[in-house]
Amino acid sequence: MAKKLDSANSRTVLECLAQFDLSLTSVSSLPSFSCVAIAKLSDSELVVYAGTDSGALLLLAVNPNFDTSSTRTTVDGDDSKLKLVRRVSVSHSCIKSIHVVGQIGRILALSDGYLYLVDLHLVQPVKRSSVLKGVNFVSRGAFSSESVNCDWVYEESVGNSSVGGRLMKKLSGGVRWNGMKIKELGSSNDGVCLFVVAMGKKVVFIELNSGSSHDQVVNGQCGGSIVVLKEMSCIDGIKTIAWLDDSLILGTSNAYSVMSCITGHVSLIFTLPDMAARPCLKLLSKDKKVLLVVDNAGIIVDIHGQPVGGTLVFGSAPHSIAELSPYVVVASNKIMELYHKRSGTCVQTFSFGGGIGNGNCFLADEDNLNGSFVAVATASKVFCYRKIPCEEQIKDLLKKKNYKEAISLVEELEAEGDMSKEMLSFVHAQVGFLLLFDLHFEEAVDHFLMSETMQPSEIFPFVIRDPNRWSLLVPRNRYWGLHPPPVHIEDVVADGLSAIQRATLLKKAGVETSVGNDFLLNPPNRADLLESAFSNLIRYLQVMRNKELSQQVKEGVDTLLMYLYRILNCTEDMEKLASSENSCAVEELESLLEESGHARTLAFLYANKGMSSNALAIWRVLARNHPADVHQDTTESYDLIDSYSKPVSTRQTPAIEASKILEESADVESILLHIGWISEVNEELAVQVLTSQKRISPLPPDDVVAAIDPRKIQILQRYLQWLIEDQGSSDTQFHTLYALSLAKTALQSSETDFCQQVDNKSQREPNTCNIGRSLPSENSVRERLQFFLHSSDLYDAEVVLELVESSELWLEKAILYRKLGQETLVLQILALLLDMYLDSQYGKEPMFTAAVRLLHNHGESLDPLQVLERLSPDMPLHLASDTILRMLRARLHHYHQGKVC
């Protein structure tokens, strides 16, 4: 039996399908095997042909679908895995090579310098070619899918001008060569196969076909024939050869060369060291390359002999090579090794120790792109190996918990195009679940995210226990059944910790377990594991919520994401999720958030779902419960240890959030209910709510005015100003109310300013208080009042005048008297004011600037001569020149207008 040398964690690519031991047969003498070939004659018929050094050819039958668990030894005539079906004598010399030509139902064998044709079942007489003698080596032609010039192969070289024409008619399908087609490497050519043979200093291109009427045939009666197409001069001493497209790669005892099949030119690739082993090469069918061996190194070259890719380093110099894509199999000294072509890694090794004969081994593959079988012959034994399906290889690695090697295999298969996207996603998900149950949560989620077919709902059972509203959404996908059914993550951690404890005890007793050394040497604690699990589940759901999902799955993803945020007390993330567009199920979160004290999150969630009254009620409570004198930044970090801690914020935050809701609300009752407490926190926010342009219909002004706290004068005034100026209200009630409110404010400001002047007077020199001078606090409201009184005609002037008549608001009274048509009083007030501004008695400085402003605004109503008489000789005339000139022009205009009338 072949002994597998792989370690417990290595990859298993090949499994022994069957074996044959020559020493257990009834053969009278015990020759040694000299070559081997393998072929699938049909889906249910796998055969191995073995040649011996005595010229015998053996047919061994294998059932490719048998149970590989049996290990019985094959005996001649026994109904077992591999049995000797038939044995024929080809010649009396060693059979050097065997080629199965299934297209014509023949075997081409090389022995004693001759080519022999044998039928596939070894029942017809062996036919020897009499045309070709002294053949050193024979190789089958292989043609890639690239267009090449193949005219050379049809040129007449042996006197038969119709050979090329006949061949062109028979070739069909596949690649086009100068108007004709030849099928790709490894495909059948409808009864035609091309070979090249090396004979001394020449190479001969031949055709094997199923016809029987050609001139160049072997005995012409077996239904198969060999036709010589062309001869070309070549170098001497060819020991191995490969034919790819229009190039021959030649190996001699001292060099590798490349020969052009078109020109016959031979170029040196590289020489071999003096002490190098015999040349050995292998055509790599899938890659359309050739592997050249120099001692224990394998160099891959293209059809031009140029090295491509890296170098494969073998354990020893190979005696024989086979291809089992994406691997190459090499054998020597009763050792068979399997190497990956791209990475150069040795993935599997077998030993064929014992038995009789030397250590040479002979390999054979199926000679097609997608072969799954390889045969190896030692001196007295033949082994048949099957490539384990990729899926089974991956399963085997996962069972051994060799996840990295499994993923490496998956990546190799993807690079080779041997794995579909769906299968790749399936494997990533399977690996993720295995890692999750092994408590490697970060790596598990990494693989979940690389799976394009895994459903987010598959994670739900790890977050929320069954039964729940999403239980029916969870697919019952058990994958390959390599991991337990999904349970809550707390149970996963508990079971994992128990397994670690058991493994620790078993290790002390010298028993190996599947638990990794990282956990055995440094056992984790429950809290750290749960935090890692929850954090990585959050990471997965955060990515999934941005995918195209059904509404129910979206609901589950967002709701469970909120669950996990709450467990880790990720308050900022909770509020961000609740306040943004989401699919959270509010009814599933209400009690949870209330009990954990995350009222702000719940308020954001209510608002987001259109449950404004619920949200406003929470903001109102939060604002009232917060001390009015506390001012703290809302971005302050929270206590992550206490899962029930509430975020700290100022009273402004609830008011701001409530105002955002109310600005878009059309619920008058709700707005008027909450405007009071919002105004207590921030009057600006209250004004924004009342004057918002975001709502479709404005609020009823009467209700708004009635709801405003009388103490909140600024809110009332700003609302009335917006109502009148922005909304164009013509309601005399609101115009009058606005004028009265401004007047009251102006009066209060005037009284306050007067008191301040009195206080300041005691600290200054006598007679420095300027009567009529307005301080900055008074100016703004008085200017607004004066502008409104002057611009509006819809307020009740008598009511406003009644309020200010006994005050010092002279300009306001002048405007009101003018509105009432009492021009004489207006002139008297203006004249009085002008006297007050220009009066310099009692050491008071004249108020020239104020006088000029008065003249500028109201001077057209005064007599220019009287104004000039009252001006102080000390007043700089340039200050009032423009104004006086305007007064004179106005008086002249009135004079001319009177004459016209």
mmCIF file of C-alpha atoms in Angstrom, residues 133-134 136 197-204 231-238 250 259 264 266:
data_model
loop_
_atom_site.group_PDB
_atom_site.id
_atom_site.type_symbol
_atom_site.label_atom_id
_atom_site.label_comp_id
_atom_site.label_asym_id
_atom_site.label_seq_id
_atom_site.Cartn_x
_atom_site.Cartn_y
_atom_site.Cartn_z
ATOM 1 C CA LYS A 133 12.025 2.494 -37.412
ATOM 2 C CA GLY A 134 14.436 3.592 -34.734
ATOM 3 C CA ASN A 136 13.336 7.277 -29.742
ATOM 4 C CA VAL A 197 8.181 11.050 -33.315
ATOM 5 C CA ALA A 198 11.909 11.541 -32.850
ATOM 6 C CA MET A 199 14.132 9.322 -35.000
ATOM 7 C CA GLY A 200 17.856 9.960 -34.945
ATOM 8 C CA LYS A 201 18.463 13.432 -36.368
ATOM 9 C CA LYS A 202 14.962 14.029 -37.603
ATOM 10 C CA VAL A 203 11.415 14.383 -36.420
ATOM 11 C CA VAL A 204 8.422 12.937 -38.255
ATOM 12 C CA GLU A 231 9.745 14.891 -41.937
ATOM 13 C CA MET A 232 12.101 17.608 -40.726
ATOM 14 C CA SER A 233 15.771 17.578 -39.841
ATOM 15 C CA CYS A 234 16.524 18.057 -36.185
ATOM 16 C CA ILE A 235 19.248 17.704 -33.565
ATOM 17 C CA ASP A 236 20.497 14.307 -32.500
ATOM 18 C CA GLY A 237 19.940 12.545 -29.211
ATOM 19 C CA ILE A 238 16.366 13.599 -28.456
ATOM 20 C CA LEU A 250 13.200 19.169 -27.260
ATOM 21 C CA MET A 259 12.316 24.037 -32.736
ATOM 22 C CA GLY A 264 12.882 23.925 -38.744
ATOM 23 C CA VAL A 266 16.376 25.059 -33.506
#
